Amino acid sequence: MENIIKAIQEATIEIKHLIETGDTSKSENQNSTGDTQLKLDIASDIIIEKYFKELSNVKAIISEEQENIIPINENGEYLIAYDPLDGSSLVDVNLSVGSIYGIYKNDFNGKNIVASVYVVFGPRVELVYCDSQTVKMYRLQDGVFNYIKDIKLKKQGNLKAPGSTQQCWYPHHKVMINSFFEDGYRLRYSGGMVPDLHQILLKGGGLFSYPATSDLPKGKLRQLFEVFPFALTYKCAGGGAIDGYKELLEIETNHIHDTTPCFFGSINEIQKVLEVYKSHA
Ligand code: P6P
């Protein structure tokens, strides 16, 4: 695993430079989910694949930016699913973006995830690594990733990140979100999954939601390279991660680009989501 983390660190340093100097315009291409790819998306993906192709303990990789599984080494122990530059459209308004990595064994499925990494490209570059036991944060300083601290969620927080198009929310979801704000929760939503989830983790707690909606009944966020890595991270930090009814990591993935509704947060907030959603099942 150490060689995978090292590869991610080296790719991160190159992607940081790309963000600072690269072309933020749109390419002529779309990814598998139909999103128009930015040149940054493609360039970041090329950087990461370059490093992962050198890893003898990796069997295959999948990228949000590529349709198919990319075989690496048939005897490799690990499988990696990654989103090279999530929220890349925020770069040209100078907001934080991130990379997300899910590390799996045997098969690309929630129950087979063994580690996760995410990187926040913000005022500072921070890397958070979850090995299924602890959640450790590192900061890039003078070219070196220095350990900063372990991350733990409180049982309850006060931040709310309400994703998706509000006019497409189902009524019970809308009532639930409003009730958090009536309870004094503070709105914290940038449209970047990585910084939005990083903020809740570092500020001790709250709730991030990207639910099923009338326009996206299966949600928007991708299971293997966005949702499952953060589900592992939030659970290891002492929080919860559900689709409204069950654990996200229990979801069966049928296609590598499948999406799912998702809620990540402190235990008390996740319990409230379960109560509301189960009463509307
Ligand atoms: P919306 C970015 O495009 C992304 O995939 C995630 O980073 C983010 O959480 C979500 O989409 C934002 O979607 O519909 O709220 O703008």
GROMACS .gro file of C-alpha atoms and ligand atoms in nm:
model
  297
    1MET     CA    1   0.000   0.000   0.000
    2GLU     CA    2   0.285   0.242   0.076
    3ASN     CA    3   0.386   0.252  -0.290
    4ILE     CA    4   0.029   0.349  -0.386
    5ILE     CA    5   0.026   0.637  -0.136
    6LYS     CA    6   0.367   0.751  -0.266
    7ALA     CA    7   0.237   0.744  -0.624
    8ILE     CA    8  -0.066   0.952  -0.522
    9GLN     CA    9   0.164   1.204  -0.348
   10GLU     CA   10   0.383   1.239  -0.656
   11ALA     CA   11   0.082   1.274  -0.887
   12THR     CA   12  -0.064   1.534  -0.648
   13ILE     CA   13   0.245   1.754  -0.676
   14GLU     CA   14   0.217   1.746  -1.055
   15ILE     CA   15  -0.160   1.814  -1.048
   16LYS     CA   16  -0.103   2.109  -0.811
   17HIS     CA   17   0.125   2.264  -1.073
   18LEU     CA   18  -0.129   2.186  -1.346
   19ILE     CA   19  -0.407   2.365  -1.153
   20GLU     CA   20  -0.184   2.670  -1.104
   21THR     CA   21  -0.075   2.694  -1.470
   22GLY     CA   22  -0.307   2.476  -1.681
   23ASP     CA   23  -0.580   2.551  -1.935
   24THR     CA   24  -0.919   2.548  -1.754
   25SER     CA   25  -1.124   2.544  -2.076
   26LYS     CA   26  -1.353   2.267  -2.199
   27SER     CA   27  -1.228   1.983  -2.418
   28GLU     CA   28  -1.425   1.839  -2.709
   29ASN     CA   29  -1.498   1.521  -2.511
   30GLN     CA   30  -1.752   1.386  -2.262
   31ASN     CA   31  -1.689   1.131  -1.987
   32SER     CA   32  -1.892   0.813  -1.932
   33THR     CA   33  -2.148   1.000  -1.724
   34GLY     CA   34  -2.202   1.256  -1.997
   35ASP     CA   35  -2.013   1.540  -1.828
   36THR     CA   36  -1.818   1.763  -2.067
   37GLN     CA   37  -1.453   1.706  -1.978
   38LEU     CA   38  -1.228   2.000  -1.899
   39LYS     CA   39  -0.873   1.986  -2.028
   40LEU     CA   40  -0.772   1.974  -1.660
   41ASP     CA   41  -0.976   1.655  -1.610
   42ILE     CA   42  -0.797   1.479  -1.894
   43ALA     CA   43  -0.451   1.609  -1.803
   44SER     CA   44  -0.495   1.511  -1.435
   45ASP     CA   45  -0.611   1.165  -1.539
   46ILE     CA   46  -0.303   1.118  -1.761
   47ILE     CA   47  -0.074   1.213  -1.469
   48ILE     CA   48  -0.235   0.967  -1.228
   49GLU     CA   49  -0.246   0.680  -1.479
   50LYS     CA   50   0.125   0.738  -1.557
   51TYR     CA   51   0.214   0.670  -1.190
   52PHE     CA   52  -0.032   0.384  -1.135
   53LYS     CA   53   0.091   0.195  -1.442
   54GLU     CA   54   0.426   0.150  -1.267
   55LEU     CA   55   0.278  -0.026  -0.959
   56SER     CA   56   0.334  -0.404  -0.963
   57ASN     CA   57   0.084  -0.463  -0.679
   58VAL     CA   58  -0.206  -0.305  -0.870
   59LYS     CA   59  -0.423  -0.534  -1.082
   60ALA     CA   60  -0.640  -0.271  -1.250
   61ILE     CA   61  -0.759   0.089  -1.226
   62ILE     CA   62  -1.072   0.276  -1.326
   63SER     CA   63  -1.111   0.649  -1.372
   64GLU     CA   64  -1.418   0.869  -1.376
   65GLU     CA   65  -1.272   1.010  -1.697
   66GLN     CA   66  -1.242   0.677  -1.881
   67GLU     CA   67  -1.513   0.431  -1.991
   68ASN     CA   68  -1.342   0.101  -1.917
   69ILE     CA   69  -1.129  -0.081  -1.661
   70ILE     CA   70  -0.754  -0.039  -1.733
   71PRO     CA   71  -0.556  -0.359  -1.657
   72ILE     CA   72  -0.214  -0.302  -1.495
   73ASN     CA   73  -0.067  -0.628  -1.355
   74GLU     CA   74  -0.266  -0.956  -1.357
   75ASN     CA   75  -0.097  -1.064  -1.032
   76GLY     CA   76  -0.165  -0.735  -0.856
   77GLU     CA   77  -0.337  -0.738  -0.515
   78TYR     CA   78  -0.518  -0.404  -0.535
   79LEU     CA   79  -0.775  -0.232  -0.756
   80ILE     CA   80  -0.795   0.149  -0.761
   81ALA     CA   81  -1.094   0.364  -0.862
   82TYR     CA   82  -1.029   0.736  -0.881
   83ASP     CA   83  -1.176   1.073  -0.973
   84PRO     CA   84  -0.871   1.269  -1.090
   85LEU     CA   85  -1.006   1.621  -1.034
   86ASP     CA   86  -1.352   1.631  -0.879
   87GLY     CA   87  -1.530   1.964  -0.912
   88SER     CA   88  -1.278   2.078  -1.176
   89SER     CA   89  -1.519   2.346  -1.305
   90LEU     CA   90  -1.455   2.533  -0.978
   91VAL     CA   91  -1.089   2.595  -1.070
   92ASP     CA   92  -1.170   2.887  -1.300
   93VAL     CA   93  -1.352   3.064  -1.014
   94ASN     CA   94  -1.059   2.984  -0.786
   95LEU     CA   95  -1.247   2.759  -0.543
   96SER     CA   96  -1.103   2.441  -0.390
   97VAL     CA   97  -1.117   2.110  -0.579
   98GLY     CA   98  -0.995   1.759  -0.508
   99SER     CA   99  -0.888   1.411  -0.613
  100ILE     CA  100  -1.056   1.099  -0.472
  101TYR     CA  101  -0.916   0.744  -0.462
  102GLY     CA  102  -1.084   0.419  -0.354
  103ILE     CA  103  -0.851   0.119  -0.303
  104TYR     CA  104  -1.021  -0.220  -0.330
  105LYS     CA  105  -0.932  -0.590  -0.311
  106ASN     CA  106  -1.072  -0.870  -0.531
  107ASP     CA  107  -1.353  -0.667  -0.688
  108PHE     CA  108  -1.481  -0.314  -0.739
  109ASN     CA  109  -1.755  -0.317  -0.472
  110GLY     CA  110  -1.836  -0.125  -0.154
  111LYS     CA  111  -1.772  -0.421   0.073
  112ASN     CA  112  -1.427  -0.474  -0.085
  113ILE     CA  113  -1.287  -0.126  -0.022
  114VAL     CA  114  -0.979  -0.146   0.202
  115ALA     CA  115  -0.851   0.211   0.196
  116SER     CA  116  -0.930   0.558   0.068
  117VAL     CA  117  -0.738   0.875  -0.008
  118TYR     CA  118  -0.859   1.220  -0.093
  119VAL     CA  119  -0.660   1.533  -0.172
  120VAL     CA  120  -0.787   1.890  -0.127
  121PHE     CA  121  -0.631   2.149  -0.359
  122GLY     CA  122  -0.713   2.465  -0.162
  123PRO     CA  123  -0.512   2.747  -0.003
  124ARG     CA  124  -0.309   2.450   0.121
  125VAL     CA  125  -0.280   2.104  -0.032
  126GLU     CA  126  -0.394   1.839   0.219
  127LEU     CA  127  -0.407   1.462   0.179
  128VAL     CA  128  -0.634   1.245   0.396
  129TYR     CA  129  -0.565   0.870   0.415
  130CYS     CA  130  -0.801   0.613   0.567
  131ASP     CA  131  -0.667   0.256   0.609
  132SER     CA  132  -1.005   0.126   0.737
  133GLN     CA  133  -0.891   0.188   1.096
  134THR     CA  134  -0.791   0.553   1.132
  135VAL     CA  135  -0.818   0.875   0.930
  136LYS     CA  136  -0.489   1.063   0.905
  137MET     CA  137  -0.436   1.409   0.755
  138TYR     CA  138  -0.112   1.527   0.590
  139ARG     CA  139  -0.020   1.872   0.453
  140LEU     CA  140   0.211   1.946   0.160
  141GLN     CA  141   0.483   2.179   0.287
  142ASP     CA  142   0.795   2.258   0.079
  143GLY     CA  143   0.741   1.949  -0.134
  144VAL     CA  144   0.689   1.711   0.161
  145PHE     CA  145   0.365   1.564   0.298
  146ASN     CA  146   0.384   1.618   0.675
  147TYR     CA  147   0.153   1.439   0.918
  148ILE     CA  148  -0.078   1.688   1.088
  149LYS     CA  149  -0.335   1.494   1.291
  150ASP     CA  150  -0.593   1.214   1.308
  151ILE     CA  151  -0.949   1.318   1.219
  152LYS     CA  152  -1.247   1.225   1.440
  153LEU     CA  153  -1.609   1.338   1.408
  154LYS     CA  154  -1.818   1.448   1.708
  155LYS     CA  155  -2.153   1.274   1.758
  156GLN     CA  156  -2.325   1.591   1.633
  157GLY     CA  157  -2.212   1.900   1.446
  158ASN     CA  158  -2.369   2.218   1.309
  159LEU     CA  159  -2.276   2.235   0.937
  160LYS     CA  160  -2.514   2.140   0.655
  161ALA     CA  161  -2.408   2.084   0.294
  162PRO     CA  162  -2.733   2.033   0.095
  163GLY     CA  163  -2.642   1.910  -0.253
  164SER     CA  164  -2.844   1.885  -0.576
  165THR     CA  165  -3.113   2.103  -0.736
  166GLN     CA  166  -3.356   2.209  -0.464
  167GLN     CA  167  -3.655   2.234  -0.702
  168CYS     CA  168  -3.610   1.860  -0.766
  169TRP     CA  169  -3.609   1.756  -0.399
  170TYR     CA  170  -3.879   1.516  -0.284
  171PRO     CA  171  -4.109   1.677  -0.020
  172HIS     CA  172  -3.982   1.470   0.276
  173HIS     CA  173  -3.622   1.561   0.190
  174LYS     CA  174  -3.708   1.930   0.170
  175VAL     CA  175  -3.884   1.922   0.510
  176MET     CA  176  -3.586   1.740   0.663
  177ILE     CA  177  -3.327   1.987   0.526
  178ASN     CA  178  -3.534   2.285   0.644
  179SER     CA  179  -3.557   2.131   0.991
  180PHE     CA  180  -3.175   2.126   1.019
  181PHE     CA  181  -3.164   2.498   0.939
  182GLU     CA  182  -3.448   2.567   1.184
  183ASP     CA  183  -3.228   2.389   1.443
  184GLY     CA  184  -2.951   2.641   1.375
  185TYR     CA  185  -2.729   2.449   1.130
  186ARG     CA  186  -2.507   2.669   0.912
  187LEU     CA  187  -2.508   2.635   0.533
  188ARG     CA  188  -2.168   2.529   0.397
  189TYR     CA  189  -2.184   2.424   0.029
  190SER     CA  190  -1.933   2.508  -0.247
  191GLY     CA  191  -2.038   2.250  -0.508
  192GLY     CA  192  -1.709   2.066  -0.459
  193MET     CA  193  -1.762   1.730  -0.286
  194VAL     CA  194  -1.404   1.709  -0.159
  195PRO     CA  195  -1.375   2.050   0.014
  196ASP     CA  196  -1.737   2.031   0.137
  197LEU     CA  197  -1.682   1.691   0.301
  198HIS     CA  198  -1.332   1.790   0.425
  199GLN     CA  199  -1.480   2.095   0.600
  200ILE     CA  200  -1.739   1.888   0.790
  201LEU     CA  201  -1.469   1.639   0.894
  202LEU     CA  202  -1.234   1.912   1.017
  203LYS     CA  203  -1.503   2.122   1.185
  204GLY     CA  204  -1.615   1.818   1.383
  205GLY     CA  205  -1.942   1.730   1.221
  206GLY     CA  206  -2.268   1.796   1.040
  207LEU     CA  207  -2.435   1.648   0.732
  208PHE     CA  208  -2.358   1.638   0.360
  209SER     CA  209  -2.645   1.519   0.139
  210TYR     CA  210  -2.675   1.440  -0.229
  211PRO     CA  211  -3.015   1.264  -0.238
  212ALA     CA  212  -3.230   1.097  -0.498
  213THR     CA  213  -3.418   1.373  -0.680
  214SER     CA  214  -3.689   1.387  -0.946
  215ASP     CA  215  -3.425   1.468  -1.209
  216LEU     CA  216  -3.162   1.224  -1.075
  217PRO     CA  217  -3.350   0.935  -0.905
  218LYS     CA  218  -3.022   0.742  -0.860
  219GLY     CA  219  -2.834   1.049  -0.738
  220LYS     CA  220  -2.537   1.211  -0.913
  221LEU     CA  221  -2.226   1.102  -0.724
  222ARG     CA  222  -2.042   0.791  -0.848
  223GLN     CA  223  -2.024   0.489  -0.623
  224LEU     CA  224  -1.671   0.357  -0.679
  225PHE     CA  225  -1.461   0.671  -0.715
  226GLU     CA  226  -1.656   0.932  -0.513
  227VAL     CA  227  -1.907   0.780  -0.268
  228PHE     CA  228  -1.743   0.463  -0.132
  229PRO     CA  229  -1.405   0.630  -0.051
  230PHE     CA  230  -1.580   0.898   0.154
  231ALA     CA  231  -1.816   0.641   0.310
  232LEU     CA  232  -1.512   0.451   0.444
  233THR     CA  233  -1.351   0.775   0.562
  234TYR     CA  234  -1.661   0.903   0.744
  235LYS     CA  235  -1.727   0.569   0.912
  236CYS     CA  236  -1.365   0.538   1.028
  237ALA     CA  237  -1.382   0.896   1.160
  238GLY     CA  238  -1.674   0.787   1.382
  239GLY     CA  239  -1.957   0.909   1.159
  240GLY     CA  240  -2.203   0.744   0.921
  241ALA     CA  241  -2.261   0.701   0.547
  242ILE     CA  242  -2.597   0.586   0.405
  243ASP     CA  243  -2.813   0.609   0.094
  244GLY     CA  244  -3.112   0.712   0.305
  245TYR     CA  245  -3.203   0.356   0.402
  246LYS     CA  246  -2.887   0.144   0.433
  247GLU     CA  247  -2.508   0.157   0.463
  248LEU     CA  248  -2.350   0.289   0.146
  249LEU     CA  249  -2.078   0.021   0.162
  250GLU     CA  250  -2.345  -0.250   0.139
  251ILE     CA  251  -2.458  -0.131  -0.204
  252GLU     CA  252  -2.397  -0.377  -0.489
  253THR     CA  253  -2.228  -0.207  -0.784
  254ASN     CA  254  -2.351  -0.330  -1.123
  255HIS     CA  255  -2.161  -0.096  -1.353
  256ILE     CA  256  -1.834   0.084  -1.276
  257HIS     CA  257  -1.995   0.425  -1.340
  258ASP     CA  258  -2.304   0.363  -1.124
  259THR     CA  259  -2.421   0.649  -0.900
  260THR     CA  260  -2.610   0.645  -0.570
  261PRO     CA  261  -2.792   0.888  -0.342
  262CYS     CA  262  -2.564   0.955  -0.043
  263PHE     CA  263  -2.556   1.109   0.303
  264PHE     CA  264  -2.232   1.153   0.501
  265GLY     CA  265  -2.221   1.295   0.853
  266SER     CA  266  -2.204   1.267   1.228
  267ILE     CA  267  -2.393   0.983   1.390
  268ASN     CA  268  -2.686   1.193   1.520
  269GLU     CA  269  -2.751   1.357   1.182
  270ILE     CA  270  -2.735   1.022   1.001
  271GLN     CA  271  -2.984   0.878   1.251
  272LYS     CA  272  -3.222   1.164   1.173
  273VAL     CA  273  -3.195   1.095   0.797
  274LEU     CA  274  -3.274   0.726   0.856
  275GLU     CA  275  -3.582   0.813   1.065
  276VAL     CA  276  -3.716   1.055   0.803
  277TYR     CA  277  -3.645   0.834   0.503
  278LYS     CA  278  -3.768   0.510   0.660
  279SER     CA  279  -4.093   0.681   0.754
  280HIS     CA  280  -4.135   0.770   0.384
  281ALA     CA  281  -4.015   0.437   0.238
  282P6P     P1  282  -2.460   2.012  -0.771
  282P6P     C1  283  -1.892   1.826  -0.885
  282P6P     O1  284  -1.940   1.835  -1.020
  282P6P     C2  285  -1.971   1.716  -0.818
  282P6P     O2  286  -1.952   1.595  -0.886
  282P6P     C3  287  -1.931   1.705  -0.671
  282P6P     O3  288  -1.800   1.744  -0.649
  282P6P     C4  289  -2.029   1.796  -0.600
  282P6P     O4  290  -2.059   1.755  -0.467
  282P6P     C5  291  -2.154   1.788  -0.689
  282P6P     O5  292  -2.109   1.750  -0.819
  282P6P     C6  293  -2.226   1.921  -0.697
  282P6P     O6  294  -2.345   1.897  -0.769
  282P6P     O7  295  -2.572   1.947  -0.847
  282P6P     O8  296  -2.497   2.040  -0.625
  282P6P     O9  297  -2.399   2.132  -0.837
   0.00000   0.00000   0.00000
